[in-house]
Amino acid sequence: MGRNKEKISLPLSRRRRTKQNMKKFTAAATLPPPRTIFPMMMGILFFSSSTLALAKPSSRAISDSEISDRKNACYADIDSGLRGERCRSSMIAKENCALKCVSPLCYELIYESDPLEEGERDYRAMEFNYCTQKI
């Protein structure tokens, strides 16, 4: 009884190195080992989920003092000219730019359709702060 050589399956490293086997061997050698694929996949999953997490409400509401700190940082950016001259043209323009800087999404929901105007009392500030805390 003769052996059927086609049914014998040795690992690529033990096979005779013919041209066909060398092609298979080099193709298999270029794939990263599974232990490196898993961390890469986890990294991709983490970064994609972190961008989705930006759109979800945070698990911890930010405090009024944190909102105030953000707003002060935005005022500093406006004063230094980082937000453009339009934001420095008047106090109301500065306030609208600061609100947009603190939370663009909340600004869009609350102020964008009807921005603050000169002499207007800001009755929407509590709603804006609530939105900022929830997003």
Short mmCIF file of N, CA and C in Angstrom, two decimals:
data_model
loop_
_atom_site.label_atom_id
_atom_site.label_comp_id
_atom_site.label_asym_id
_atom_site.label_seq_id
_atom_site.Cartn_x
_atom_site.Cartn_y
_atom_site.Cartn_z
N MET A 1 0.82 -1.17 0.00
CA MET A 1 0.00 0.00 0.00
C MET A 1 0.87 1.24 0.00
N GLY A 2 0.63 2.14 -0.93
CA GLY A 2 1.42 3.36 -1.01
C GLY A 2 0.75 4.50 -0.25
N ARG A 3 1.55 5.43 0.14
CA ARG A 3 1.00 6.59 0.85
C ARG A 3 0.50 7.62 -0.16
N ASN A 4 -0.57 8.24 0.16
CA ASN A 4 -1.09 9.30 -0.68
C ASN A 4 -0.49 10.61 -0.18
N LYS A 5 0.43 11.18 -0.95
CA LYS A 5 1.16 12.36 -0.50
C LYS A 5 0.28 13.60 -0.43
N GLU A 6 -0.81 13.64 -1.18
CA GLU A 6 -1.66 14.82 -1.17
C GLU A 6 -2.42 14.97 0.13
N LYS A 7 -2.69 13.88 0.83
CA LYS A 7 -3.46 13.95 2.06
C LYS A 7 -2.60 14.27 3.27
N ILE A 8 -1.30 14.15 3.14
CA ILE A 8 -0.42 14.46 4.27
C ILE A 8 -0.34 15.97 4.40
N SER A 9 -0.62 16.45 5.57
CA SER A 9 -0.58 17.89 5.79
C SER A 9 0.37 18.19 6.93
N LEU A 10 1.55 18.59 6.58
CA LEU A 10 2.53 19.00 7.57
C LEU A 10 2.48 20.50 7.72
N PRO A 11 2.91 21.01 8.85
CA PRO A 11 3.00 22.47 8.97
C PRO A 11 3.92 23.03 7.89
N LEU A 12 3.67 24.27 7.50
CA LEU A 12 4.46 24.88 6.43
C LEU A 12 5.95 24.88 6.74
N SER A 13 6.31 24.99 8.00
CA SER A 13 7.72 25.04 8.35
C SER A 13 8.41 23.70 8.13
N ARG A 14 7.65 22.59 8.08
CA ARG A 14 8.26 21.26 7.91
C ARG A 14 8.12 20.73 6.49
N ARG A 15 7.36 21.37 5.66
CA ARG A 15 7.19 20.91 4.29
C ARG A 15 8.46 21.17 3.50
N ARG A 16 8.58 20.40 2.46
CA ARG A 16 9.69 20.61 1.56
C ARG A 16 9.52 21.96 0.87
N ARG A 17 10.53 22.71 0.75
CA ARG A 17 10.42 24.08 0.26
C ARG A 17 10.47 24.13 -1.27
N THR A 18 9.33 23.89 -1.88
CA THR A 18 9.21 24.03 -3.33
C THR A 18 8.74 25.44 -3.62
N LYS A 19 8.68 25.81 -4.88
CA LYS A 19 8.25 27.16 -5.23
C LYS A 19 6.82 27.42 -4.75
N GLN A 20 5.94 26.45 -4.94
CA GLN A 20 4.56 26.62 -4.49
C GLN A 20 4.49 26.75 -2.98
N ASN A 21 5.20 25.88 -2.29
CA ASN A 21 5.18 25.93 -0.83
C ASN A 21 5.84 27.20 -0.32
N MET A 22 6.86 27.70 -1.01
CA MET A 22 7.51 28.94 -0.57
C MET A 22 6.56 30.12 -0.69
N LYS A 23 5.73 30.12 -1.74
CA LYS A 23 4.74 31.19 -1.87
C LYS A 23 3.77 31.15 -0.70
N LYS A 24 3.30 29.96 -0.36
CA LYS A 24 2.40 29.82 0.78
C LYS A 24 3.10 30.20 2.07
N PHE A 25 4.35 29.77 2.18
CA PHE A 25 5.11 30.02 3.40
C PHE A 25 5.34 31.52 3.60
N THR A 26 5.72 32.23 2.55
CA THR A 26 5.96 33.66 2.70
C THR A 26 4.67 34.42 2.91
N ALA A 27 3.57 33.96 2.29
CA ALA A 27 2.29 34.62 2.51
C ALA A 27 1.85 34.45 3.96
N ALA A 28 2.06 33.26 4.50
CA ALA A 28 1.69 33.01 5.89
C ALA A 28 2.60 33.78 6.84
N ALA A 29 3.84 33.98 6.44
CA ALA A 29 4.79 34.66 7.31
C ALA A 29 4.53 36.16 7.37
N THR A 30 3.85 36.73 6.37
CA THR A 30 3.61 38.17 6.38
C THR A 30 2.42 38.56 7.23
N LEU A 31 1.56 37.65 7.54
CA LEU A 31 0.42 37.96 8.41
C LEU A 31 0.91 38.17 9.84
N PRO A 32 0.39 39.18 10.52
CA PRO A 32 0.80 39.36 11.91
C PRO A 32 0.25 38.23 12.76
N PRO A 33 0.95 37.88 13.81
CA PRO A 33 0.46 36.81 14.68
C PRO A 33 -0.83 37.23 15.37
N PRO A 34 -1.67 36.26 15.71
CA PRO A 34 -2.97 36.58 16.34
C PRO A 34 -2.84 37.41 17.60
N ARG A 35 -1.74 37.27 18.32
CA ARG A 35 -1.60 38.04 19.56
C ARG A 35 -1.43 39.53 19.30
N THR A 36 -1.06 39.93 18.07
CA THR A 36 -0.98 41.36 17.75
C THR A 36 -2.25 41.85 17.09
N ILE A 37 -3.00 40.96 16.48
CA ILE A 37 -4.25 41.37 15.84
C ILE A 37 -5.28 41.76 16.90
N PHE A 38 -5.36 41.02 17.98
CA PHE A 38 -6.35 41.31 19.02
C PHE A 38 -6.16 42.71 19.62
N PRO A 39 -4.95 43.11 20.03
CA PRO A 39 -4.81 44.48 20.55
C PRO A 39 -5.12 45.55 19.51
N MET A 40 -4.77 45.28 18.24
CA MET A 40 -5.09 46.26 17.20
C MET A 40 -6.60 46.40 17.06
N MET A 41 -7.31 45.29 17.07
CA MET A 41 -8.77 45.34 16.95
C MET A 41 -9.39 46.03 18.16
N MET A 42 -8.85 45.76 19.33
CA MET A 42 -9.36 46.42 20.54
C MET A 42 -9.10 47.92 20.47
N GLY A 43 -7.96 48.32 19.96
CA GLY A 43 -7.66 49.74 19.81
C GLY A 43 -8.62 50.42 18.86
N ILE A 44 -8.89 49.78 17.74
CA ILE A 44 -9.85 50.33 16.78
C ILE A 44 -11.23 50.43 17.41
N LEU A 45 -11.63 49.40 18.12
CA LEU A 45 -12.93 49.40 18.79
C LEU A 45 -13.00 50.51 19.84
N PHE A 46 -11.93 50.68 20.61
CA PHE A 46 -11.91 51.71 21.65
C PHE A 46 -12.03 53.10 21.04
N PHE A 47 -11.25 53.39 20.00
CA PHE A 47 -11.29 54.73 19.42
C PHE A 47 -12.61 55.00 18.73
N SER A 48 -13.20 54.00 18.10
CA SER A 48 -14.49 54.23 17.46
C SER A 48 -15.59 54.41 18.50
N SER A 49 -15.51 53.68 19.60
CA SER A 49 -16.53 53.84 20.64
C SER A 49 -16.35 55.14 21.39
N SER A 50 -15.11 55.64 21.50
CA SER A 50 -14.91 56.89 22.22
C SER A 50 -15.48 58.06 21.42
N THR A 51 -15.45 57.98 20.10
CA THR A 51 -16.06 59.05 19.32
C THR A 51 -17.57 58.99 19.41
N LEU A 52 -18.13 57.81 19.51
CA LEU A 52 -19.57 57.70 19.71
C LEU A 52 -19.97 58.17 21.09
N ALA A 53 -19.09 57.99 22.05
CA ALA A 53 -19.40 58.39 23.41
C ALA A 53 -19.51 59.90 23.53
N LEU A 54 -18.90 60.64 22.62
CA LEU A 54 -18.99 62.09 22.67
C LEU A 54 -20.42 62.56 22.44
N ALA A 55 -21.18 61.81 21.70
CA ALA A 55 -22.55 62.19 21.41
C ALA A 55 -23.52 61.74 22.50
N LYS A 56 -23.10 60.86 23.37
CA LYS A 56 -23.97 60.36 24.42
C LYS A 56 -23.87 61.24 25.66
N PRO A 57 -24.91 61.27 26.48
CA PRO A 57 -24.81 62.02 27.72
C PRO A 57 -23.73 61.41 28.62
N SER A 58 -23.03 62.29 29.33
CA SER A 58 -21.97 61.80 30.20
C SER A 58 -22.58 61.14 31.43
N SER A 59 -21.82 60.27 32.04
CA SER A 59 -22.31 59.58 33.23
C SER A 59 -22.27 60.50 34.45
N ARG A 60 -21.48 61.57 34.37
CA ARG A 60 -21.36 62.51 35.47
C ARG A 60 -21.68 63.90 34.95
N ALA A 61 -22.64 64.55 35.57
CA ALA A 61 -22.99 65.90 35.16
C ALA A 61 -21.88 66.85 35.56
N ILE A 62 -21.60 67.83 34.69
CA ILE A 62 -20.58 68.80 35.05
C ILE A 62 -21.21 69.88 35.92
N SER A 63 -20.43 70.45 36.77
CA SER A 63 -20.95 71.44 37.72
C SER A 63 -21.00 72.82 37.09
N ASP A 64 -21.69 73.73 37.77
CA ASP A 64 -21.75 75.12 37.31
C ASP A 64 -20.37 75.75 37.29
N SER A 65 -19.53 75.37 38.24
CA SER A 65 -18.17 75.95 38.26
C SER A 65 -17.35 75.46 37.07
N GLU A 66 -17.57 74.21 36.64
CA GLU A 66 -16.87 73.71 35.45
C GLU A 66 -17.35 74.44 34.19
N ILE A 67 -18.63 74.72 34.12
CA ILE A 67 -19.16 75.49 32.99
C ILE A 67 -18.56 76.89 33.01
N SER A 68 -18.49 77.48 34.19
CA SER A 68 -17.90 78.81 34.33
C SER A 68 -16.43 78.81 33.93
N ASP A 69 -15.70 77.76 34.32
CA ASP A 69 -14.29 77.65 33.94
C ASP A 69 -14.14 77.54 32.42
N ARG A 70 -15.00 76.74 31.80
CA ARG A 70 -14.97 76.61 30.34
C ARG A 70 -15.25 77.96 29.68
N LYS A 71 -16.24 78.66 30.22
CA LYS A 71 -16.62 79.94 29.65
C LYS A 71 -15.49 80.95 29.78
N ASN A 72 -14.81 80.95 30.93
CA ASN A 72 -13.67 81.86 31.12
C ASN A 72 -12.54 81.53 30.15
N ALA A 73 -12.31 80.24 29.91
CA ALA A 73 -11.28 79.84 28.94
C ALA A 73 -11.68 80.32 27.54
N CYS A 74 -12.98 80.26 27.23
CA CYS A 74 -13.45 80.73 25.93
C CYS A 74 -13.30 82.24 25.82
N TYR A 75 -13.59 82.97 26.89
CA TYR A 75 -13.38 84.42 26.89
C TYR A 75 -11.91 84.75 26.64
N ALA A 76 -11.01 83.99 27.24
CA ALA A 76 -9.58 84.21 27.03
C ALA A 76 -9.21 83.96 25.57
N ASP A 77 -9.78 82.92 24.97
CA ASP A 77 -9.53 82.65 23.54
C ASP A 77 -10.05 83.79 22.67
N ILE A 78 -11.22 84.31 23.02
CA ILE A 78 -11.81 85.41 22.25
C ILE A 78 -10.95 86.66 22.38
N ASP A 79 -10.53 86.96 23.60
CA ASP A 79 -9.70 88.15 23.82
C ASP A 79 -8.35 88.06 23.11
N SER A 80 -7.82 86.85 22.99
CA SER A 80 -6.53 86.69 22.30
C SER A 80 -6.69 86.66 20.78
N GLY A 81 -7.92 86.62 20.29
CA GLY A 81 -8.16 86.66 18.86
C GLY A 81 -8.28 85.29 18.20
N LEU A 82 -8.28 84.22 18.98
CA LEU A 82 -8.37 82.88 18.40
C LEU A 82 -9.72 82.61 17.74
N ARG A 83 -10.75 83.29 18.17
CA ARG A 83 -12.10 83.06 17.63
C ARG A 83 -12.47 84.04 16.52
N GLY A 84 -11.55 84.91 16.14
CA GLY A 84 -11.80 85.85 15.05
C GLY A 84 -12.28 87.20 15.54
N GLU A 85 -12.23 88.16 14.64
CA GLU A 85 -12.63 89.54 14.97
C GLU A 85 -14.13 89.67 15.18
N ARG A 86 -14.90 88.84 14.52
CA ARG A 86 -16.36 88.92 14.68
C ARG A 86 -16.75 88.75 16.13
N CYS A 87 -16.04 87.89 16.86
CA CYS A 87 -16.36 87.64 18.26
C CYS A 87 -15.95 88.80 19.17
N ARG A 88 -15.09 89.66 18.68
CA ARG A 88 -14.63 90.79 19.50
C ARG A 88 -15.35 92.08 19.15
N SER A 89 -16.30 92.04 18.23
CA SER A 89 -16.93 93.27 17.75
C SER A 89 -17.83 93.93 18.79
N SER A 90 -18.48 93.17 19.66
CA SER A 90 -19.33 93.73 20.71
C SER A 90 -19.41 92.74 21.87
N MET A 91 -19.98 93.20 22.98
CA MET A 91 -20.13 92.32 24.14
C MET A 91 -21.10 91.17 23.85
N ILE A 92 -22.16 91.45 23.10
CA ILE A 92 -23.12 90.40 22.77
C ILE A 92 -22.50 89.38 21.81
N ALA A 93 -21.73 89.86 20.84
CA ALA A 93 -21.04 88.93 19.93
C ALA A 93 -20.06 88.07 20.71
N LYS A 94 -19.39 88.69 21.68
CA LYS A 94 -18.45 87.95 22.53
C LYS A 94 -19.20 86.88 23.34
N GLU A 95 -20.35 87.24 23.87
CA GLU A 95 -21.14 86.29 24.66
C GLU A 95 -21.64 85.13 23.79
N ASN A 96 -22.15 85.44 22.59
CA ASN A 96 -22.61 84.39 21.68
C ASN A 96 -21.46 83.45 21.31
N CYS A 97 -20.29 84.01 21.05
CA CYS A 97 -19.13 83.18 20.71
C CYS A 97 -18.70 82.32 21.90
N ALA A 98 -18.77 82.88 23.09
CA ALA A 98 -18.39 82.12 24.29
C ALA A 98 -19.36 80.97 24.52
N LEU A 99 -20.65 81.22 24.35
CA LEU A 99 -21.64 80.16 24.51
C LEU A 99 -21.43 79.05 23.48
N LYS A 100 -21.14 79.45 22.25
CA LYS A 100 -20.88 78.46 21.20
C LYS A 100 -19.61 77.68 21.50
N CYS A 101 -18.62 78.34 22.08
CA CYS A 101 -17.36 77.68 22.44
C CYS A 101 -17.57 76.68 23.58
N VAL A 102 -18.38 77.03 24.56
CA VAL A 102 -18.61 76.14 25.71
C VAL A 102 -19.28 74.85 25.26
N SER A 103 -20.33 74.96 24.47
CA SER A 103 -21.04 73.76 23.99
C SER A 103 -21.71 74.07 22.65
N PRO A 104 -21.05 73.72 21.55
CA PRO A 104 -21.64 74.00 20.23
C PRO A 104 -23.02 73.36 20.04
N LEU A 105 -23.20 72.16 20.56
CA LEU A 105 -24.49 71.48 20.40
C LEU A 105 -25.60 72.21 21.16
N CYS A 106 -25.33 72.58 22.41
CA CYS A 106 -26.35 73.30 23.19
C CYS A 106 -26.62 74.68 22.60
N TYR A 107 -25.57 75.34 22.10
CA TYR A 107 -25.76 76.64 21.47
C TYR A 107 -26.68 76.49 20.26
N GLU A 108 -26.44 75.45 19.48
CA GLU A 108 -27.27 75.21 18.29
C GLU A 108 -28.72 74.96 18.68
N LEU A 109 -28.94 74.20 19.75
CA LEU A 109 -30.30 73.89 20.18
C LEU A 109 -31.03 75.09 20.76
N ILE A 110 -30.32 75.94 21.50
CA ILE A 110 -31.00 76.98 22.28
C ILE A 110 -30.88 78.37 21.67
N TYR A 111 -29.71 78.73 21.16
CA TYR A 111 -29.47 80.10 20.73
C TYR A 111 -29.36 80.32 19.23
N GLU A 112 -29.02 79.30 18.46
CA GLU A 112 -28.67 79.54 17.05
C GLU A 112 -29.82 80.15 16.25
N SER A 113 -31.03 79.69 16.46
CA SER A 113 -32.15 80.23 15.69
C SER A 113 -32.49 81.66 16.12
N ASP A 114 -32.16 82.03 17.35
CA ASP A 114 -32.43 83.38 17.87
C ASP A 114 -31.29 83.79 18.80
N PRO A 115 -30.15 84.24 18.24
CA PRO A 115 -29.01 84.60 19.10
C PRO A 115 -29.33 85.78 20.01
N LEU A 116 -28.53 85.92 21.04
CA LEU A 116 -28.69 87.06 21.94
C LEU A 116 -28.51 88.36 21.17
N GLU A 117 -29.29 89.37 21.56
CA GLU A 117 -29.20 90.68 20.91
C GLU A 117 -28.86 91.73 21.96
N GLU A 118 -28.41 92.89 21.49
CA GLU A 118 -28.05 93.99 22.39
C GLU A 118 -29.25 94.35 23.27
N GLY A 119 -29.01 94.44 24.56
CA GLY A 119 -30.04 94.83 25.51
C GLY A 119 -30.97 93.71 25.93
N GLU A 120 -30.85 92.55 25.33
CA GLU A 120 -31.73 91.43 25.68
C GLU A 120 -31.24 90.78 26.97
N ARG A 121 -32.19 90.48 27.83
CA ARG A 121 -31.87 89.76 29.06
C ARG A 121 -31.84 88.26 28.74
N ASP A 122 -30.80 87.58 29.20
CA ASP A 122 -30.60 86.18 28.83
C ASP A 122 -31.39 85.27 29.77
N TYR A 123 -32.64 85.00 29.37
CA TYR A 123 -33.48 84.10 30.16
C TYR A 123 -33.21 82.63 29.82
N ARG A 124 -32.46 82.39 28.77
CA ARG A 124 -32.19 81.02 28.34
C ARG A 124 -30.93 80.44 28.97
N ALA A 125 -30.26 81.20 29.81
CA ALA A 125 -28.99 80.74 30.40
C ALA A 125 -29.16 79.47 31.22
N MET A 126 -30.25 79.40 32.00
CA MET A 126 -30.48 78.19 32.81
C MET A 126 -30.70 76.98 31.91
N GLU A 127 -31.43 77.17 30.84
CA GLU A 127 -31.67 76.08 29.90
C GLU A 127 -30.36 75.64 29.24
N PHE A 128 -29.51 76.61 28.90
CA PHE A 128 -28.21 76.30 28.31
C PHE A 128 -27.34 75.53 29.30
N ASN A 129 -27.29 75.98 30.55
CA ASN A 129 -26.50 75.28 31.57
C ASN A 129 -27.02 73.86 31.79
N TYR A 130 -28.34 73.70 31.81
CA TYR A 130 -28.93 72.37 31.97
C TYR A 130 -28.52 71.47 30.80
N CYS A 131 -28.61 72.00 29.60
CA CYS A 131 -28.22 71.24 28.41
C CYS A 131 -26.75 70.84 28.49
N THR A 132 -25.91 71.77 28.89
CA THR A 132 -24.47 71.51 28.98
C THR A 132 -24.18 70.43 30.01
N GLN A 133 -24.93 70.42 31.09
CA GLN A 133 -24.72 69.40 32.12
C GLN A 133 -25.18 68.03 31.66
N LYS A 134 -26.20 67.98 30.82
CA LYS A 134 -26.76 66.69 30.39
C LYS A 134 -26.03 66.08 29.21
N ILE A 135 -25.36 66.90 28.43
CA ILE A 135 -24.67 66.37 27.24
C ILE A 135 -23.23 66.07 27.55
#
